[in-house]
Coordinates of C-alpha atoms in Angstrom, one line a residue:
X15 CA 89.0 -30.2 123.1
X16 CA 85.6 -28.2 122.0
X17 CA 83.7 -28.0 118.7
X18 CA 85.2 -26.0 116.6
X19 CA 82.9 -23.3 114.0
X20 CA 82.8 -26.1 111.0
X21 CA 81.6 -28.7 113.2
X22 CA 79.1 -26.4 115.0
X23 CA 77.6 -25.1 111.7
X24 CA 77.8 -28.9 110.3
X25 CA 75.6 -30.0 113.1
X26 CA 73.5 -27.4 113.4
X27 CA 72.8 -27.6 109.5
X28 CA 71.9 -31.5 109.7
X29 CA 70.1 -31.7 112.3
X30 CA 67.6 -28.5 111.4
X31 CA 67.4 -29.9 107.9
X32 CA 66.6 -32.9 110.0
X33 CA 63.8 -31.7 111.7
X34 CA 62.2 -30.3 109.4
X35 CA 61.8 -33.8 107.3
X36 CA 60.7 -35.9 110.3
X37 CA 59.1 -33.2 112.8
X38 CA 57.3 -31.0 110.3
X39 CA 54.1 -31.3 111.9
X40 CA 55.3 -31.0 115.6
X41 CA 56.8 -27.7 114.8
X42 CA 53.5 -26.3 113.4
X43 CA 51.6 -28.0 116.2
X44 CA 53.9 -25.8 118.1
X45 CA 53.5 -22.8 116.4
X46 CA 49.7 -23.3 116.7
X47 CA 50.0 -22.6 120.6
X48 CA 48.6 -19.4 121.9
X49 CA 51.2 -19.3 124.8
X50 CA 54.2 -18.1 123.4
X51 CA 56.0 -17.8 126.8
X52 CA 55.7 -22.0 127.4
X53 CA 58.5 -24.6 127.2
X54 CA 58.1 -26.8 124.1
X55 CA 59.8 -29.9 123.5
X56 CA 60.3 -31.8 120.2
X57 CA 61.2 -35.7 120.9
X58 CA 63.9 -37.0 118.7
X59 CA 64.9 -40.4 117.7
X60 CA 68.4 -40.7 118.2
X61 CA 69.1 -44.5 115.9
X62 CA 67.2 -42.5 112.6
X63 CA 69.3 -38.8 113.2
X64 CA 72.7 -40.9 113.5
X65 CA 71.6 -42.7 110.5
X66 CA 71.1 -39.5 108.8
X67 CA 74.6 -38.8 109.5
X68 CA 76.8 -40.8 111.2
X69 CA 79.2 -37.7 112.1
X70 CA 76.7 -36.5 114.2
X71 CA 76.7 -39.5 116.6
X72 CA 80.4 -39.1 116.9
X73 CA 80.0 -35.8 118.1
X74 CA 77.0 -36.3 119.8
X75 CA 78.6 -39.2 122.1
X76 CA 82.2 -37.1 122.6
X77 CA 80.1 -33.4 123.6
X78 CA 77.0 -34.1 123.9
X79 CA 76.1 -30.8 126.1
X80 CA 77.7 -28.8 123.4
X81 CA 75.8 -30.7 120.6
X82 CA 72.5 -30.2 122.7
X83 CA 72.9 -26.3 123.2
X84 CA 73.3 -26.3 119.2
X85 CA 70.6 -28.3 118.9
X86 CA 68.1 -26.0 120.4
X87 CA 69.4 -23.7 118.5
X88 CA 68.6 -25.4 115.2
X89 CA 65.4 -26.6 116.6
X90 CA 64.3 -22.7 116.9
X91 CA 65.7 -22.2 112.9
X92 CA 63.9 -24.8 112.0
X93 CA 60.6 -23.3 113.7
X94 CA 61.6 -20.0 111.7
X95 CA 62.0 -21.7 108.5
X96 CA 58.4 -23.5 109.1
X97 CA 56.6 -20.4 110.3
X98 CA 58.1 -18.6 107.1
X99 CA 56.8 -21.5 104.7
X100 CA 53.1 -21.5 106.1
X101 CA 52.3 -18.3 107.3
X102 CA 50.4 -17.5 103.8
X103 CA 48.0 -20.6 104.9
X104 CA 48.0 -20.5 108.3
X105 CA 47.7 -17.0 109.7
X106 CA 47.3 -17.7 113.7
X107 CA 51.0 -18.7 113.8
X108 CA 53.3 -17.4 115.8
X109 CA 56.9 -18.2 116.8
X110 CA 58.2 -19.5 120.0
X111 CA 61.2 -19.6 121.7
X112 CA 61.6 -21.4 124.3
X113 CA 62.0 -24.7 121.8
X114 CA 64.0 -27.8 123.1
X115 CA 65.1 -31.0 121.5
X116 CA 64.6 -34.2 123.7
X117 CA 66.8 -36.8 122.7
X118 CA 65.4 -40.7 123.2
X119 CA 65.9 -44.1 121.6
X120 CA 69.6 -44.5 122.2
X121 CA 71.0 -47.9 120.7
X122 CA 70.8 -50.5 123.4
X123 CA 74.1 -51.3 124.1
X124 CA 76.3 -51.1 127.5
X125 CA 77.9 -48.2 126.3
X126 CA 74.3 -46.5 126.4
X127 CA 71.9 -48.0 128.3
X128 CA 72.4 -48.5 132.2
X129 CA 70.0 -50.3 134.2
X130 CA 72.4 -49.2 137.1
X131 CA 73.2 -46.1 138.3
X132 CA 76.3 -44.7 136.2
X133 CA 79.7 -44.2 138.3
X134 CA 83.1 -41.8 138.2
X135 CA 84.0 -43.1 134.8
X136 CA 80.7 -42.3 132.8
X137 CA 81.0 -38.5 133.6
X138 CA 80.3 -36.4 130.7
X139 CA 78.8 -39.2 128.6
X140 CA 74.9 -39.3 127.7
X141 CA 73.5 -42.4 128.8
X142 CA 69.7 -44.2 128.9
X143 CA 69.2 -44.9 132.9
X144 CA 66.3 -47.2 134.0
X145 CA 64.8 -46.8 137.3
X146 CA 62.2 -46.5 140.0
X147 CA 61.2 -42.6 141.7
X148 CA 61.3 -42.4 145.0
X149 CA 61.4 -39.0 145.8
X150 CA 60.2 -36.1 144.0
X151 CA 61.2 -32.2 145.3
X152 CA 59.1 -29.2 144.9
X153 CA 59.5 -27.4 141.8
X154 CA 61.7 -24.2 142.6
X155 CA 61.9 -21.2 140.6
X156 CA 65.7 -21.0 139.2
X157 CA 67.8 -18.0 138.5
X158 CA 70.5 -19.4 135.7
X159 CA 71.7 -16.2 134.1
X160 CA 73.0 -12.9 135.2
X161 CA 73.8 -10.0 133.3
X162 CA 76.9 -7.7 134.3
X163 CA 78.2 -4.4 133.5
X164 CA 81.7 -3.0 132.9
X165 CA 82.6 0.6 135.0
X166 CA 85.0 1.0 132.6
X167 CA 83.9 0.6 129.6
X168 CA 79.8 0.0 129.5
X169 CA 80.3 -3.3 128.6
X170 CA 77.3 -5.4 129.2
X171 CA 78.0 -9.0 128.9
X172 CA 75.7 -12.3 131.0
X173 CA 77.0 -15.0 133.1
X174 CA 75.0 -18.4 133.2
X175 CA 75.0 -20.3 137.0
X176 CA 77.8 -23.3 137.3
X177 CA 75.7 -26.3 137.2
X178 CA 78.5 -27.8 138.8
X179 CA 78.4 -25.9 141.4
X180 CA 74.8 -26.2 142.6
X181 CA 74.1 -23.1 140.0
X182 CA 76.2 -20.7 141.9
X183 CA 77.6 -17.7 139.9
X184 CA 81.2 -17.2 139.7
X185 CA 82.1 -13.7 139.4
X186 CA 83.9 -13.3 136.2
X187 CA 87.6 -12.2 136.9
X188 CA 88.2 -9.4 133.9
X189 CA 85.7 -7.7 131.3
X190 CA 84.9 -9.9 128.5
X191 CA 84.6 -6.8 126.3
X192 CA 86.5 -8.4 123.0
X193 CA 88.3 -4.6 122.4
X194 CA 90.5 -5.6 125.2
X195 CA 89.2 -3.9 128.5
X196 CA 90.7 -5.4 131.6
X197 CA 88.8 -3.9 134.2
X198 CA 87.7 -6.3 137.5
X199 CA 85.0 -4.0 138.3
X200 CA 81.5 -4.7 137.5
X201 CA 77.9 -4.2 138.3
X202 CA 75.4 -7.0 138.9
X203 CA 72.2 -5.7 136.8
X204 CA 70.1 -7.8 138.7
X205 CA 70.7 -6.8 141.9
X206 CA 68.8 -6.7 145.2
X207 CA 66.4 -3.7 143.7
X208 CA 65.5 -6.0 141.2
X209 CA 64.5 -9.3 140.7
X210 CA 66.2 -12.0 138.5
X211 CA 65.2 -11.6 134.9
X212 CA 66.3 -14.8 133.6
X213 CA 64.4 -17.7 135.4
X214 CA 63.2 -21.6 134.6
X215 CA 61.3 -24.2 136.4
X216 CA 63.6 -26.6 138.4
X217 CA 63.7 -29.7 140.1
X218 CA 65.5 -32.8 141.7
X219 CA 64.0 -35.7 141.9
X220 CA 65.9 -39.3 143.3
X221 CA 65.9 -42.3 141.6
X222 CA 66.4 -46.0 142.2
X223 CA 67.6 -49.2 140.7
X224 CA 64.7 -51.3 140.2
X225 CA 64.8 -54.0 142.5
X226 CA 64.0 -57.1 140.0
X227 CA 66.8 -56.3 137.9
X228 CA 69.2 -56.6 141.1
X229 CA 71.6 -60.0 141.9
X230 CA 70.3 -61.4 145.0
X231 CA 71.4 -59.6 147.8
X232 CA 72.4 -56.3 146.4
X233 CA 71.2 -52.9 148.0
X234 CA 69.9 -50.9 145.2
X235 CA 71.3 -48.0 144.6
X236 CA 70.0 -44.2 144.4
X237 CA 70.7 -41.0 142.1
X238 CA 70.0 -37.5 141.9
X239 CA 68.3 -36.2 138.7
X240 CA 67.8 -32.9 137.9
X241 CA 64.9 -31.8 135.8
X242 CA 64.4 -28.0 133.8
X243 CA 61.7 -26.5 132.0
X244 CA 59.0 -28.2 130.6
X245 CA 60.7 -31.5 132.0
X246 CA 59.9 -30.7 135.8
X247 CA 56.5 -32.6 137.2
X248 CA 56.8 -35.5 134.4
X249 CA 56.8 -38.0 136.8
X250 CA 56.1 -38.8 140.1
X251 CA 57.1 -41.0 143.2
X252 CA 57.1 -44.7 142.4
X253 CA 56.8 -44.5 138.3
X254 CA 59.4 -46.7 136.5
X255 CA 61.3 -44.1 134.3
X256 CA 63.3 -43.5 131.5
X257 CA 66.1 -40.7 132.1
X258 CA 67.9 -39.8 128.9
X259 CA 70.7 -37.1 130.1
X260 CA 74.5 -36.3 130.9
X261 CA 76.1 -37.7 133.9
X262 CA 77.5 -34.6 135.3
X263 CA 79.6 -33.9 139.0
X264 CA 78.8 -31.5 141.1
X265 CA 80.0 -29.6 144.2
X266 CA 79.2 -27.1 146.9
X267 CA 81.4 -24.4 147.0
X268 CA 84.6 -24.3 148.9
X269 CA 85.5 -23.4 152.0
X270 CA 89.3 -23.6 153.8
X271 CA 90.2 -26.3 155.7
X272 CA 86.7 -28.4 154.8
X273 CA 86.5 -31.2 152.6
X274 CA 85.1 -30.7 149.1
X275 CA 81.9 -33.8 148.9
X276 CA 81.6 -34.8 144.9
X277 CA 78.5 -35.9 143.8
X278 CA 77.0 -37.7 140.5
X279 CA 74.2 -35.8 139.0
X280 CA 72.3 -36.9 135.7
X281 CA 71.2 -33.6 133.7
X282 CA 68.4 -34.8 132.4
X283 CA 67.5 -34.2 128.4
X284 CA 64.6 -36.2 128.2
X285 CA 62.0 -38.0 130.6
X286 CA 60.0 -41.4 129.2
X287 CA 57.4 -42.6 132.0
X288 CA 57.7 -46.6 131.2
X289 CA 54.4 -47.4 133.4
X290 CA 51.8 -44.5 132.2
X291 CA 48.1 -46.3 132.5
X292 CA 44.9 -44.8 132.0
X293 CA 43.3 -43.1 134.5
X294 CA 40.2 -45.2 134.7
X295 CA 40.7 -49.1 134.9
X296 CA 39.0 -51.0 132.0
X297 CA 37.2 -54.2 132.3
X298 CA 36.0 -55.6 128.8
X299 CA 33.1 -58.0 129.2
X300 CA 34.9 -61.3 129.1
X301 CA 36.7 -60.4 132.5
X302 CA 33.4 -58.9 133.7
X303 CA 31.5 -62.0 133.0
X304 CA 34.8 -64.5 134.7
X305 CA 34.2 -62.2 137.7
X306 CA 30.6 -63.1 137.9
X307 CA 31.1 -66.5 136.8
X308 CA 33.2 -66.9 139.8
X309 CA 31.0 -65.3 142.7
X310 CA 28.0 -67.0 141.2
X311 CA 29.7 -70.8 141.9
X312 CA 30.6 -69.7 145.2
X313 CA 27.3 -67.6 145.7
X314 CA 26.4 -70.3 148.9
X315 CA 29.9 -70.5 150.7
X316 CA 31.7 -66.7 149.8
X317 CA 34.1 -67.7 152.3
X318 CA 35.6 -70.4 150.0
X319 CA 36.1 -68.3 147.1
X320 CA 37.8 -65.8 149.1
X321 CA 40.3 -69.0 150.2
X322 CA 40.2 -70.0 146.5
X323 CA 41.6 -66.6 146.0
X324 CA 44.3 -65.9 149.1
X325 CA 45.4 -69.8 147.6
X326 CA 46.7 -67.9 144.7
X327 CA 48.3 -65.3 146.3
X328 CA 52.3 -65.6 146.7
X329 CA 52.2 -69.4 146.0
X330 CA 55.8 -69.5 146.9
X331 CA 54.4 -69.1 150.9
X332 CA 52.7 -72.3 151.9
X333 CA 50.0 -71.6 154.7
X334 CA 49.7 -67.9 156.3
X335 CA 46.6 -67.6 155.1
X336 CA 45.3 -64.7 158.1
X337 CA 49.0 -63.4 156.6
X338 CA 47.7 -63.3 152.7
X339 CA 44.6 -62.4 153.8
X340 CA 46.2 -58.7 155.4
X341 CA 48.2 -58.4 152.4
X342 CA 44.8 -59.1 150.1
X343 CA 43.5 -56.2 152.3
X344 CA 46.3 -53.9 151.5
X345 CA 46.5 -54.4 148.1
X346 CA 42.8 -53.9 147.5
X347 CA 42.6 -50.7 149.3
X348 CA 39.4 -49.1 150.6
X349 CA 37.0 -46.5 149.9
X350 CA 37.0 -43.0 151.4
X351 CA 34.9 -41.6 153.1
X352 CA 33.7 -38.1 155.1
X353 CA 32.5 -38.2 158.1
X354 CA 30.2 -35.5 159.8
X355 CA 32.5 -32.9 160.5
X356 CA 33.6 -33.2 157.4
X357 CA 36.8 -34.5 157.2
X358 CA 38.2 -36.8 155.4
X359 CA 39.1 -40.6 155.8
X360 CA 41.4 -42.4 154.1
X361 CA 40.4 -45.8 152.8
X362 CA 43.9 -47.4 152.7
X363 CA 45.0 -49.4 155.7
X364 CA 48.8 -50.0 156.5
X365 CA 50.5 -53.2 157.4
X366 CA 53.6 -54.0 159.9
X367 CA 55.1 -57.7 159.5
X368 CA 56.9 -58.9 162.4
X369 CA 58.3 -61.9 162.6
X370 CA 62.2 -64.1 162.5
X371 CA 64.0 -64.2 160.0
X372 CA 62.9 -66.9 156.8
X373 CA 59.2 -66.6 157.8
X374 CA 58.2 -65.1 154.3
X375 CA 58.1 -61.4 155.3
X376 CA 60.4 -60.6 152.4
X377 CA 58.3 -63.1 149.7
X378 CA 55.0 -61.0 150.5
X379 CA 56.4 -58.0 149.4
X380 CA 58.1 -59.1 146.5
X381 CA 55.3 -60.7 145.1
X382 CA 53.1 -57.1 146.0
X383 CA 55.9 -55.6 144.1
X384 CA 54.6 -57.1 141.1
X385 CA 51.6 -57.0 141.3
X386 CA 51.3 -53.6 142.2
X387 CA 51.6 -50.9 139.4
X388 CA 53.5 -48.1 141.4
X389 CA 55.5 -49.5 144.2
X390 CA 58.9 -49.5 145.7
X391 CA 60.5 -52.1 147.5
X392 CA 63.7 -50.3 149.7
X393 CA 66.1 -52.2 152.2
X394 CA 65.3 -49.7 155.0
X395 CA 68.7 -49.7 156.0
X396 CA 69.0 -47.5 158.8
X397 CA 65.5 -46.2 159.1
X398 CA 65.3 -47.6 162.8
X399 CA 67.1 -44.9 164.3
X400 CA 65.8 -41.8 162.6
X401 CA 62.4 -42.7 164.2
X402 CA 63.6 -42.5 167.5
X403 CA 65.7 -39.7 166.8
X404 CA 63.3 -37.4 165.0
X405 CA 59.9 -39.2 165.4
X406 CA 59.8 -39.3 161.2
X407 CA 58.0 -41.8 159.8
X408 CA 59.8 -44.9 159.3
X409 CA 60.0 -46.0 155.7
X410 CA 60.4 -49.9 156.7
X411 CA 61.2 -52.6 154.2
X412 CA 59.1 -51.3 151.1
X413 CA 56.5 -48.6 150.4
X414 CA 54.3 -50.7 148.9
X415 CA 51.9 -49.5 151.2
X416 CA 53.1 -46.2 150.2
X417 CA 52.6 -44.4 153.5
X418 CA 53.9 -44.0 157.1
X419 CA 53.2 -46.8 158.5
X420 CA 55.5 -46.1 161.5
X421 CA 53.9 -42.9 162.4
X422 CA 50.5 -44.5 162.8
X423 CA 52.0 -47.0 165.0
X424 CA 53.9 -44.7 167.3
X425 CA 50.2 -42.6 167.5
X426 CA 48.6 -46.1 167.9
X427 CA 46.2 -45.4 164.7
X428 CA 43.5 -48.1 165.1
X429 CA 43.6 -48.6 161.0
X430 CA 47.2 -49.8 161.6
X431 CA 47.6 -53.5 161.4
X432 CA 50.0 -55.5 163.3
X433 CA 50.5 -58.6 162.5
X434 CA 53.0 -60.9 164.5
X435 CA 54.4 -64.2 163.1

């Protein structure tokens, strides 16, 4: 079943009529821009455009990469519409094209909002996943359309990649001419003489269940997330996100007697960073003045207030104090430095815990878990064996110390410390 032309025009007429009420002043913020060439996105509500017209949701929730295609292409009316209206008033306007709606604010409901990764059965739906970044790609330049002429007949028609099929292009099989030519012979017009004319911005990043909203136990789990346009480098590794998108499948191509591998991929729509935080820290003057307060009562004995402090630190651990006070030291970082040849040295030290089983190890990285604005905590399942095997640093039981901290081991790194319990 697909949209038919009433529904198409229905949604495409609501939603532009839509826009221009409630986003008005995003679209002429748009139109302001001098690059026309740039990827713009307009950030929707989704609870106050259902309520507009409850229709819509239906639809939205039964195609929703149909609805989003006419979407964008009421989004760019709209833009039209507005440039039309002001362009007595405001005369350094000019339209763009590369417009895109950004769906957010789905109703929180199971149906909607995961805080696990989706399975099988949630395929073609548009969902709200919560989770944690843990790996980021490069951003890679991504051919998605190809355009294709008929020997026969002249015709020129395009052919978009197969998402599905890791953006591959399937040949078409006869001439899409509507007059009825048949022929299975065709020119690509973007061949190896010349490069690809229709190109976006892509890239995959990896995200993770976030570990505090796991049963005891459980092994988070990881999913691929692909991200286009204006989307791709809106996060990075270890923010808490916010994917809005469609859980798609995907597979490579075939190949006789090999087995096909199926794998879920969310197609992202939208991207909301849940832990954005200035890039300076501020201090107002009543924590300014505690600080002080503090070191001035234990100006005589320093040591003591640094106890005072390591006393606070995971209370859940009785005693390890040389223990909380390496952790302390992680946490708080260093400061970087040059030295005279110039290069540069990192302030951050690393941390290895050693020790049997129910000594704590797991309860100090919790706790730095929480406290700790970006961070990760993984099981490290596995990890043992691709050091030995490929000498890669060994992502052990979290990356709250967000380096390799096995690679400075094996190289015997003096700033390493090893710690055994």
């Amino acid at each position: 079943m697909v949209l038919g032309a009433d529904q198409v025009n229905l949604i495409g007429q609501v939603f532009e009529s839509y826009v221009l009420e409630h986003h008005r002043d995003d679209i002429l913020g748009i139109l302001r821009e001098a690059d026309d060439e740039a990827h713009y996105p307009v950030v929707v509500d989704a609870l106050t455009l259902f309520e507009t017209n409850m229709e819509i949701g239906e639809y939205f929730n039964a195609f929703p990469s149909e609805v989003l295609t006419v979407f964008d292409s009421a989004l760019r009316r709209a833009a039209l519409a507005a440039l039309q209206d002001a362009a007595a008033g405001s005369p350094h306007l000019s339209l763009k094209q590369n417009l895109h709606a950004r769906v957010s604010g789905l109703p929180v409901c199971p149906e909607l909002t995961r805080e696990h990764i989706p399975k099988a059965r949630d395929v073609g739906h548009f969902l709200s996943v919560t989770g944690t970044v843990i790996r980021t790609s490069l951003v890679k330049v991504l051919e998605f359309e190809r355009s294709y002429i008929c020997n026969k007949c002249k015709h020129v028609f395009a052919v978009k990649a197969d998402f599905e099929q890791y953006y591959a292009f399937c040949r078409p099989s006869a001439c899409l001419n509507e007059e009825g030519c048949n022929s299975s012979k065709f020119t690509c017009l973007s061949g190896a003489t010349s490069s690809p004319a229709c190109c976006r911005d892509y890239q995959e990043i990896k995200i993770q269940e976030q570990v505090q909203r796991l049963s005891v136990g459980s092994i988070p789990r990881c999913m691929v997330v692909a991200l286009e346009d204006d989307l791709v480098d809106s996060c990075k590794s270890g923010d808490d996100i916010t994917v809005y998108g469609v859980v798609m499948q995907r597979w490579k191509p075939f190949h006789e007697g090999a087995r096909c591998d199926l794998e879920l991929v969310l197609k992202a729509n939208y991207v909301k960073v849940n832990n954005e935080q200035l890039s300076g820290v501020v201090i107002d003057e009543e924590v300014r003045k505690e600080f002080e307060d503090f070191w001035e009562k234990h100006r005589d004995d320093p040591l003591a207030g640094r106890n005072e402090i390591l006393a606070s630190l995971c209370p859940q651990v009785f005693g390890l104090y040389l223990v909380k006070l390496a952790v302390a030291m992680v946490l708080a970082g260093g400061v970087q430095r040059t030295d005279a040849t110039g290069t540069r040295i990192r302030g951050e030290s690393h941390l290895l815990l050693v020790g049997d089983p129910g000594t704590g190890k797991s309860q100090f990285l919790k706790y730095a878990v929480k406290i700790t604005p970006r961070s990760v905590l993984t099981a490290g399942i596995g990890s043992t064996s691709a050091v030995w095997k490929n000498l890669a640093p060994l992502q052990a039981q979290t990356e709250v110390f967000q380096d390799q901290f096995a690679r400075m081991w094996l190289t015997n790194v003096t700033s390493s410390l090893i710690l055994f319990l």
